[in-house]
PDB file of C-alpha atoms in Angstrom:
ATOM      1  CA  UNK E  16       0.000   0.000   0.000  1.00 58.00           C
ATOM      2  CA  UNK E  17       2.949   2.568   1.099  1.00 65.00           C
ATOM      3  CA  UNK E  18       5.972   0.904  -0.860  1.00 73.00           C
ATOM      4  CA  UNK E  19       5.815   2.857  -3.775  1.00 80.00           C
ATOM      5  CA  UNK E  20       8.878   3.971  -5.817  1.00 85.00           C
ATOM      6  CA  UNK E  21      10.960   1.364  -3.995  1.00 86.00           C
ATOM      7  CA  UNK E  22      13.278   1.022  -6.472  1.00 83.00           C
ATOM      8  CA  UNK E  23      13.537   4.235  -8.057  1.00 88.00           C
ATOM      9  CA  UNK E  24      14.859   5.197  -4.667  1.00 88.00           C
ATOM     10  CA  UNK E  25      16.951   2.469  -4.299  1.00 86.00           C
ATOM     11  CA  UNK E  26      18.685   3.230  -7.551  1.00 86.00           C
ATOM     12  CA  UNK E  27      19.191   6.664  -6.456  1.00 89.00           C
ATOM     13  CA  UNK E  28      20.433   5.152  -2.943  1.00 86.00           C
ATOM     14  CA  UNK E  29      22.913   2.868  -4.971  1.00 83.00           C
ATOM     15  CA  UNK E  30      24.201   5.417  -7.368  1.00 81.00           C
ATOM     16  CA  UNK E  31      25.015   7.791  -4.774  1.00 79.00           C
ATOM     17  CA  UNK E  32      23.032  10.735  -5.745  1.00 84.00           C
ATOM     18  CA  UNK E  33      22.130  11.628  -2.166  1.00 87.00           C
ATOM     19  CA  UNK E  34      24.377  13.912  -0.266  1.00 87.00           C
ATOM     20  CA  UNK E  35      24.657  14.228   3.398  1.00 87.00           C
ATOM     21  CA  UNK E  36      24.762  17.918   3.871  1.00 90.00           C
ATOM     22  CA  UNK E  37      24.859  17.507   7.974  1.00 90.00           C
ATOM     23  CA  UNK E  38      28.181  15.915   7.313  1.00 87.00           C
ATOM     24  CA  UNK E  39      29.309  18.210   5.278  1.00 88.00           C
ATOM     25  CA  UNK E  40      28.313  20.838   7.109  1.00 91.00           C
ATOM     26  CA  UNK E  41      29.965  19.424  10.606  1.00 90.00           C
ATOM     27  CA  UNK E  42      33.214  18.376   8.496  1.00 87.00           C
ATOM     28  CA  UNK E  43      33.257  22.133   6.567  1.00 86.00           C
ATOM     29  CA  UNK E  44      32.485  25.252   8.651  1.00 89.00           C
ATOM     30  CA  UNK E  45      31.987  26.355  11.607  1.00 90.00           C
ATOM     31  CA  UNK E  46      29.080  28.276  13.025  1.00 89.00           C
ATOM     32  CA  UNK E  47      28.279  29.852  16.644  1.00 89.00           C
ATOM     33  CA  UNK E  48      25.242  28.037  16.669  1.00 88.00           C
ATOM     34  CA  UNK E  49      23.990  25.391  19.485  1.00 88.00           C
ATOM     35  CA  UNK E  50      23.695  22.460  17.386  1.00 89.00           C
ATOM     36  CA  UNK E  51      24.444  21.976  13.308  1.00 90.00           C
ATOM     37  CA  UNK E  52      20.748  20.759  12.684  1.00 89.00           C
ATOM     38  CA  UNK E  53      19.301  22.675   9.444  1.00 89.00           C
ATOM     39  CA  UNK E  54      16.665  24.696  11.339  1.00 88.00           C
ATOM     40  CA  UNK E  55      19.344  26.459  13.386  1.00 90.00           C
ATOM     41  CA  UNK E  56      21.478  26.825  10.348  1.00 93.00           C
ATOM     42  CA  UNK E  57      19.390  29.004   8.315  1.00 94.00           C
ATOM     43  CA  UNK E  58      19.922  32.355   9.271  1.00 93.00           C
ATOM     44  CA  UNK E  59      23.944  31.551   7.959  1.00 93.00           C
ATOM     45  CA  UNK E  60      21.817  31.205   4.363  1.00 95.00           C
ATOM     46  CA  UNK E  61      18.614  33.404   5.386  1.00 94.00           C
ATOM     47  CA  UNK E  62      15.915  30.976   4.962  1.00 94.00           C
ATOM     48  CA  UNK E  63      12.676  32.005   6.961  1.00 90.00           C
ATOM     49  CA  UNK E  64      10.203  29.198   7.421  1.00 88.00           C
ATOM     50  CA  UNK E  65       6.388  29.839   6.350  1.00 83.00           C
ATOM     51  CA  UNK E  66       5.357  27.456   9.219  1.00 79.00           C
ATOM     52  CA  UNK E  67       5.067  27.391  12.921  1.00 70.00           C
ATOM     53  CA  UNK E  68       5.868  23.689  13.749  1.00 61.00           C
ATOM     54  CA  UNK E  69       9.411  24.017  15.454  1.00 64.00           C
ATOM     55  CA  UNK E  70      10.984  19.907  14.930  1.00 68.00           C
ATOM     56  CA  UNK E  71       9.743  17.233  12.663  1.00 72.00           C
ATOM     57  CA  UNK E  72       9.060  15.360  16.065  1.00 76.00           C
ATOM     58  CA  UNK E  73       5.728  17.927  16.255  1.00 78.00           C
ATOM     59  CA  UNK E  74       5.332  16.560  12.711  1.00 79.00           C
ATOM     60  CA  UNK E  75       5.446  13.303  13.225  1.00 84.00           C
ATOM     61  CA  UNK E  76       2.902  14.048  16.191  1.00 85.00           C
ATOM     62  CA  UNK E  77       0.421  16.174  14.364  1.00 83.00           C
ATOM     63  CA  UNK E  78       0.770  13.526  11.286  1.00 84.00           C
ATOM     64  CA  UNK E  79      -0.162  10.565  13.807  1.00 86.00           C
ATOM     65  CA  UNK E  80      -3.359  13.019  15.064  1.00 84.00           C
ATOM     66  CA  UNK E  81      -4.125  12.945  11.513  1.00 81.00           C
ATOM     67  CA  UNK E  82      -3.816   9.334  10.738  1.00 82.00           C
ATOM     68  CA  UNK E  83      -6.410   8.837  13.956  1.00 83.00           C
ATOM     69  CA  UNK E  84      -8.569  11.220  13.350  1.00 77.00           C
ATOM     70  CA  UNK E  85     -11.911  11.210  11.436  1.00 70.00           C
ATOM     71  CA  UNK E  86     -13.171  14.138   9.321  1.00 67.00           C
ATOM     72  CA  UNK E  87     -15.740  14.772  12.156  1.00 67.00           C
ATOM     73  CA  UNK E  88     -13.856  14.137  15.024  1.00 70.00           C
ATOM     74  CA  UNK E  89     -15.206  14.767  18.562  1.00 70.00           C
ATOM     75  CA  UNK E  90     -12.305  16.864  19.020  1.00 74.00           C
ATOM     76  CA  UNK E  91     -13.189  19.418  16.562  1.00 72.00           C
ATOM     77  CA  UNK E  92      -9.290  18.977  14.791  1.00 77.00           C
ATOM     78  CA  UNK E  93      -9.798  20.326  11.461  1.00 81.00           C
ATOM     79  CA  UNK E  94      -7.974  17.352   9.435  1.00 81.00           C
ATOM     80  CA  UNK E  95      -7.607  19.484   6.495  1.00 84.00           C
ATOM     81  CA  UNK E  96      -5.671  22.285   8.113  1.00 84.00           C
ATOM     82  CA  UNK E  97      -3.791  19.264  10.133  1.00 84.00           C
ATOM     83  CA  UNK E  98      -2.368  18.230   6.611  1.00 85.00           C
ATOM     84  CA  UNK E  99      -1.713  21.193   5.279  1.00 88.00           C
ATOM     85  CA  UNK E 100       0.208  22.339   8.024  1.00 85.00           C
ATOM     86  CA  UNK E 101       2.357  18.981   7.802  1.00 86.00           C
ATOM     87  CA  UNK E 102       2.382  19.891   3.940  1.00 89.00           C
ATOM     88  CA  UNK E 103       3.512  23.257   4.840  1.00 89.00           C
ATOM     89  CA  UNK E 104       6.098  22.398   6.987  1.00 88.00           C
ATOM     90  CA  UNK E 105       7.862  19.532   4.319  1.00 89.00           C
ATOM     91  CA  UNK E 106       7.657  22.013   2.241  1.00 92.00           C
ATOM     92  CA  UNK E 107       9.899  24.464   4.163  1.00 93.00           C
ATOM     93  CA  UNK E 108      12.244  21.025   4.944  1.00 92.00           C
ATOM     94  CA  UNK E 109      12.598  20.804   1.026  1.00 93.00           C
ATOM     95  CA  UNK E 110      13.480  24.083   0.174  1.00 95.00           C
ATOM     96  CA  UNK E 111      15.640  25.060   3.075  1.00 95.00           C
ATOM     97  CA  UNK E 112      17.587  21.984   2.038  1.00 95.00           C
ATOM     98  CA  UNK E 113      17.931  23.268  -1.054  1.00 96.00           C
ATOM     99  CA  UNK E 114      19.482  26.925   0.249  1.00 97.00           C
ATOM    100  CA  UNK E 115      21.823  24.798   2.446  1.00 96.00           C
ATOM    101  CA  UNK E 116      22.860  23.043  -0.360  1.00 95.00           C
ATOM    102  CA  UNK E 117      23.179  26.794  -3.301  1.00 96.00           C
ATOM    103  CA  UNK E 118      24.599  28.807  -0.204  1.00 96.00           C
ATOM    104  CA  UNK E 119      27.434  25.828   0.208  1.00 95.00           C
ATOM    105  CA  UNK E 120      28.225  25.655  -3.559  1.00 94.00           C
ATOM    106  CA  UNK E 121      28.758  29.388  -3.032  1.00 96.00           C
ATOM    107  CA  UNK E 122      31.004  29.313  -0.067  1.00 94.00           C
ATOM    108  CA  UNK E 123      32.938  26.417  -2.345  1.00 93.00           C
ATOM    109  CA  UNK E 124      33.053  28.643  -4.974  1.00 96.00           C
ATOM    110  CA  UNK E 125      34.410  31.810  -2.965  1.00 96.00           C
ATOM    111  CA  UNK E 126      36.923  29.285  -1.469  1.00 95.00           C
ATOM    112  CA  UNK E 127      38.348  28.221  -4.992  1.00 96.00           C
ATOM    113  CA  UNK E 128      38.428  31.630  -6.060  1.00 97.00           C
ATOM    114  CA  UNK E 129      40.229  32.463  -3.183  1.00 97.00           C
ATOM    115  CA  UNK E 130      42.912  29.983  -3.023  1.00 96.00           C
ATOM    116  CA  UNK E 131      43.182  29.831  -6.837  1.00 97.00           C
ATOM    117  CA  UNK E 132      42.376  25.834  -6.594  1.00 96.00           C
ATOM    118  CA  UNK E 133      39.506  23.538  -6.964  1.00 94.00           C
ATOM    119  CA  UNK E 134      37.797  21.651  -4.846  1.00 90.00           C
ATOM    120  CA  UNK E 135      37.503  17.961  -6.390  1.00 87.00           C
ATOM    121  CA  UNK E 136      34.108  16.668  -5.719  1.00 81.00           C
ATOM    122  CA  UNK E 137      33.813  12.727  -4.790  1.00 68.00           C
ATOM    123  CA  UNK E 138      34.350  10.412  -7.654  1.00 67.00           C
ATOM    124  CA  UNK E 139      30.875   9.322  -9.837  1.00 63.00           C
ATOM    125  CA  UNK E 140      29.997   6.086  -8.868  1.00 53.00           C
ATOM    126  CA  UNK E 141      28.804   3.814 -12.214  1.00 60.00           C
ATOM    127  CA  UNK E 142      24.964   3.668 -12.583  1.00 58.00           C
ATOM    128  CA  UNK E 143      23.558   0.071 -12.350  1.00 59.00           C
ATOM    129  CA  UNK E 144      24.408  -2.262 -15.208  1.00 68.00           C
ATOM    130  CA  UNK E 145      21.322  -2.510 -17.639  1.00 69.00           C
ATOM    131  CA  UNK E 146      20.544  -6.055 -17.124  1.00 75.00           C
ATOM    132  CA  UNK E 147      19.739  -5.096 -13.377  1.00 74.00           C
ATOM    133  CA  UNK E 148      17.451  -1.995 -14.278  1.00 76.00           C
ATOM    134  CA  UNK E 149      15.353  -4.032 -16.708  1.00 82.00           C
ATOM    135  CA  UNK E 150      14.818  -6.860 -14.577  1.00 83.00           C
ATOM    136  CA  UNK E 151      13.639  -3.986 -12.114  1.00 81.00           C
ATOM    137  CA  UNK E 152      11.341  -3.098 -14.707  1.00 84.00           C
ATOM    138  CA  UNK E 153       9.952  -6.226 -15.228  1.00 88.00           C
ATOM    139  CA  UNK E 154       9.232  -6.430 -11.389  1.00 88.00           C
ATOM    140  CA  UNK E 155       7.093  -3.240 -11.479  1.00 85.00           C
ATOM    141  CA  UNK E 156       5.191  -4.612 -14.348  1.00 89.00           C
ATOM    142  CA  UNK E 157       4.192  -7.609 -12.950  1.00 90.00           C
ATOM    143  CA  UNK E 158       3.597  -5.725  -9.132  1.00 87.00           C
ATOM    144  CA  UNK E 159       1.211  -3.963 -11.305  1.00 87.00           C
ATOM    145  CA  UNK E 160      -0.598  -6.449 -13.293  1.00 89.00           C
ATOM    146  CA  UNK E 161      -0.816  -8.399  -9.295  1.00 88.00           C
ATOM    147  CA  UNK E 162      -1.967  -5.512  -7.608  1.00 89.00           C
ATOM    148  CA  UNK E 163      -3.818  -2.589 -10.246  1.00 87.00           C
ATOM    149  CA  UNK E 164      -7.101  -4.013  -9.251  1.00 88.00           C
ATOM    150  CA  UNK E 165      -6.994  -4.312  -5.198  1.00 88.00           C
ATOM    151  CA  UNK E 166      -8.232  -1.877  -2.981  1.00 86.00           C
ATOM    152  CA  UNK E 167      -6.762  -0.508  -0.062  1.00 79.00           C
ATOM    153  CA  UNK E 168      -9.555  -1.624   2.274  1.00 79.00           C
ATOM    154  CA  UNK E 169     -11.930  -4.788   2.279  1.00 85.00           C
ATOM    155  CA  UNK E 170      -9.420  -6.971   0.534  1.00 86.00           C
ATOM    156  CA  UNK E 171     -11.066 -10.761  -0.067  1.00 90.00           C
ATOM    157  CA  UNK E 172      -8.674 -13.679   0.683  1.00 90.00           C
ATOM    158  CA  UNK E 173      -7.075 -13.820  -3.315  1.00 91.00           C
ATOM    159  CA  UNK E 174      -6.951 -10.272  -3.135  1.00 89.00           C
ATOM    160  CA  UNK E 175      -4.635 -10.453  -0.378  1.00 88.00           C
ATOM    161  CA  UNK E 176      -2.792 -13.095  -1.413  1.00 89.00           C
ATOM    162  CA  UNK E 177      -1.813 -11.304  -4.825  1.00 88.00           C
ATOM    163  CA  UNK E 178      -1.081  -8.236  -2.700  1.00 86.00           C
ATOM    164  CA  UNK E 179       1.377 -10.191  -0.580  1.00 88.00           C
ATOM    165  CA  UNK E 180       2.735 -12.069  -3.385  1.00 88.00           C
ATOM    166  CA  UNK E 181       3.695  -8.829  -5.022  1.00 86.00           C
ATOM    167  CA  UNK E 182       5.266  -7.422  -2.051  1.00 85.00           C
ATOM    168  CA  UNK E 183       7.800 -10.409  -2.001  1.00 85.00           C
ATOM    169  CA  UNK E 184       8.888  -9.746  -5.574  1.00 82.00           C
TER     170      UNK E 184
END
């Protein structure tokens, strides 16, 4: 039900397109600040968030309240604004990510024009041998011909079954 893009993300995983920024961040400046998390980063790049939730622990929380709630809740929790808030607050995770990441390319760049050097990046790891990606193809095809006509609730016994069988693939 959740395990989508599985292997688009492992291929990413695998070819090393991810970057930790925290470590590079630790192992490449340093900053009067109380901890090197991105939120107390920012003002070094002048991101200002649009949301109010403070950690992605009061994310987590409000996106648990969420999963629990109904659309009329006794509570009176407006689910709707619940979401977007969580939306909201990815949101500002994503693109304060991606000022970490422009404001460090600048600080690289100031440092090579300084010192009159560059800065070699890590070396490119080799994407995954063709064979491999169209057998992963041929997975998600047959996932999908197993699974395109199961719903997420009330599943009947062969239902099921296909669903499980196509998570094992």
């Amino acid at each position: 039900r959740y395990g989508t893009r599985e292997a688009e993300v492992d291929e990413l995983l695998r070819g090393n397109v991810f970057v930790d920024l925290y470590r590079a961040v630790r192992q490449g400046i340093r900053a009067a600040v109380e901890s090197y998390s991105i939120k107390k980063l920012e003002p070094l790049y002048g991101f200002g968030r649009d949301i109010d939730l403070k950690d992605a622990g009061t994310s987590i929380v409000e996106f648990e309240t969420w999963l629990e709630l109904s659309d009329t809740n006794e509570e009176g929790i407006d689910r709707g604004k619940l979401l977007t808030d969580i939306e909201a607050y990815n949101r500002d995770d994503c693109v304060s990510t991606w000022r970490l990441r422009d404001w460090l390319e600048a600080q690289r760049a100031l440092l090579e024009a300084e010192t009159g050097e560059a800065i070699p990046r890590p070396a490119d790891v080799q994407p995954e041998d063709r064979e491999a990606s169209e057998r992963q193809q041929r997975i998600a095809e047959l996932v999908e011909r197993l699974t395109h006509d199961i719903p997420e609730d009330e599943q009947t016994p062969e239902q099921h079954g296909r669903w499980l069988l196509a998570q094992m693939l």
